[in-house]
Amino acid sequence: MLKENLQNIENKICEACSVSGRSREDVTLIAVSKTKPVEVLQEAYDLGVRVFGENKVQELADKYEALPKDIRWHMIGHLQRNKVKYIIDKVELIHSVDSIRLAETIDREARKHNLTANILIEVNVAGEESKFGVAPDELDAFTDEIAQFSNIRVLGLMTIAPFVGNAEENRLIFERLRKLSVDIAGKNTHNITMGVLSMGMTNDYEVAVEEGATMVRVGTGIFGERDYSHV
Ligand SMILES: *Cc1c(COP(=O)(O)O)cnc(C)c1O
């Protein structure tokens, strides 16, 4: 099941790369393993998966302890400032930075560990009230401010597109995020590069790849439906 799902997604990513003239190596598949038990992650690991995405600090820290150390963990969920310290030395990338106060905390905790934290700025492209993220028209000022933190490296942007019936409906959202990243990159701000675009989930990752995603976050498509009744 896991094996077929991974193969299926791999094929679709390859196809999306080929129709958009992109190279497969430019897209990282993040296996979003939230709510799934360690055994299932181990199974994915045995099939070659090395990049996992989690959205809860405690869960990520527990799985980090239990699983092989060559896994690259990505924090993709909303992050509370008081919990940054539990994951700062465990994650390769934090996708969900949406406030200067959070950035300040990440910077401070990173300095304590003598490391530079890699982050993405989460942008609420669609302007959905229920979603976290910096508003597109605030992004310019936000990046100017975040540049002051010497233990943070901004690698790009992330967005969570709306849940839609037809993935095509999100194409403009992905295109907009890419354009925003081009605008920010053009400013050549200290500590800020825009090589990473984290966009696309199970329902729309192919469209996201066609529009320039360098990271897609796929959960259900790999692991099946999530069961929230025990968590
Ligand atoms: C859960 C989650 C995903 C994966 O969603 P699927 O629809 O299961 O692929 C991707 N990104 C974020 C931020 C998530 O919380």
GROMACS .gro file of N, CA and C and ligand atoms in nm, residues 32 34 55 76-77 158 160 200-203 217-221 226 228, ligand 1:
model
   69
   32VAL      N    1   0.422   1.376   0.492
   32VAL     CA    2   0.357   1.434   0.610
   32VAL      C    3   0.296   1.322   0.694
   34LYS      N    4   0.205   1.322   1.028
   34LYS     CA    5   0.130   1.357   1.150
   34LYS      C    6   0.018   1.256   1.177
   55ASN      N    7   0.334   1.838   1.231
   55ASN     CA    8   0.278   1.970   1.264
   55ASN      C    9   0.263   1.994   1.414
   76ILE      N   10   0.595   2.171   0.990
   76ILE     CA   11   0.509   2.236   0.893
   76ILE      C   12   0.388   2.303   0.956
   77GLY      N   13   0.367   2.279   1.086
   77GLY     CA   14   0.246   2.332   1.150
   77GLY      C   15   0.270   2.460   1.226
  158MET      N   16   0.617   2.963   0.206
  158MET     CA   17   0.527   2.849   0.217
  158MET      C   18   0.384   2.899   0.217
  160ILE      N   19  -0.042   2.742   0.252
  160ILE     CA   20  -0.142   2.635   0.256
  160ILE      C   21  -0.260   2.685   0.172
  200GLY      N   22   0.155   2.290  -0.212
  200GLY     CA   23   0.097   2.170  -0.270
  200GLY      C   24   0.086   2.058  -0.168
  201MET      N   25  -0.034   2.001  -0.159
  201MET     CA   26  -0.062   1.889  -0.069
  201MET      C   27  -0.127   1.778  -0.153
  202THR      N   28  -0.179   1.677  -0.085
  202THR     CA   29  -0.232   1.562  -0.159
  202THR      C   30  -0.323   1.600  -0.276
  203ASN      N   31  -0.411   1.697  -0.251
  203ASN     CA   32  -0.511   1.728  -0.353
  203ASN      C   33  -0.461   1.812  -0.470
  217ARG      N   34   0.411   1.891   0.024
  217ARG     CA   35   0.385   1.828   0.153
  217ARG      C   36   0.267   1.733   0.138
  218VAL      N   37   0.296   1.605   0.130
  218VAL     CA   38   0.190   1.509   0.100
  218VAL      C   39   0.171   1.411   0.217
  219GLY      N   40   0.052   1.410   0.273
  219GLY     CA   41   0.021   1.319   0.383
  219GLY      C   42  -0.071   1.206   0.339
  220THR      N   43  -0.198   1.240   0.323
  220THR     CA   44  -0.300   1.141   0.289
  220THR      C   45  -0.263   1.057   0.166
  221GLY      N   46  -0.206   1.120   0.067
  221GLY     CA   47  -0.170   1.049  -0.055
  221GLY      C   48  -0.067   0.939  -0.033
  226ARG      N   49  -0.619   1.020   0.778
  226ARG     CA   50  -0.577   1.029   0.917
  226ARG      C   51  -0.694   1.001   1.012
  228TYR      N   52  -0.821   1.093   1.369
  228TYR     CA   53  -0.795   1.187   1.477
  228TYR      C   54  -0.865   1.145   1.607
  232LIG     C1   55  -0.151   1.791   0.710
  232LIG     C2   56  -0.075   1.889   0.629
  232LIG     C3   57  -0.034   1.858   0.498
  232LIG     C4   58  -0.068   1.729   0.427
  232LIG     O1   59  -0.203   1.726   0.394
  232LIG     P1   60  -0.262   1.611   0.299
  232LIG     O2   61  -0.385   1.670   0.241
  232LIG     O3   62  -0.291   1.494   0.389
  232LIG     O4   63  -0.160   1.579   0.198
  232LIG     C5   64   0.042   1.953   0.431
  232LIG     N1   65   0.077   2.071   0.487
  232LIG     C6   66   0.039   2.103   0.612
  232LIG     C7   67   0.080   2.235   0.667
  232LIG     C8   68  -0.038   2.014   0.687
  232LIG     O5   69  -0.074   2.049   0.811
   0.00000   0.00000   0.00000
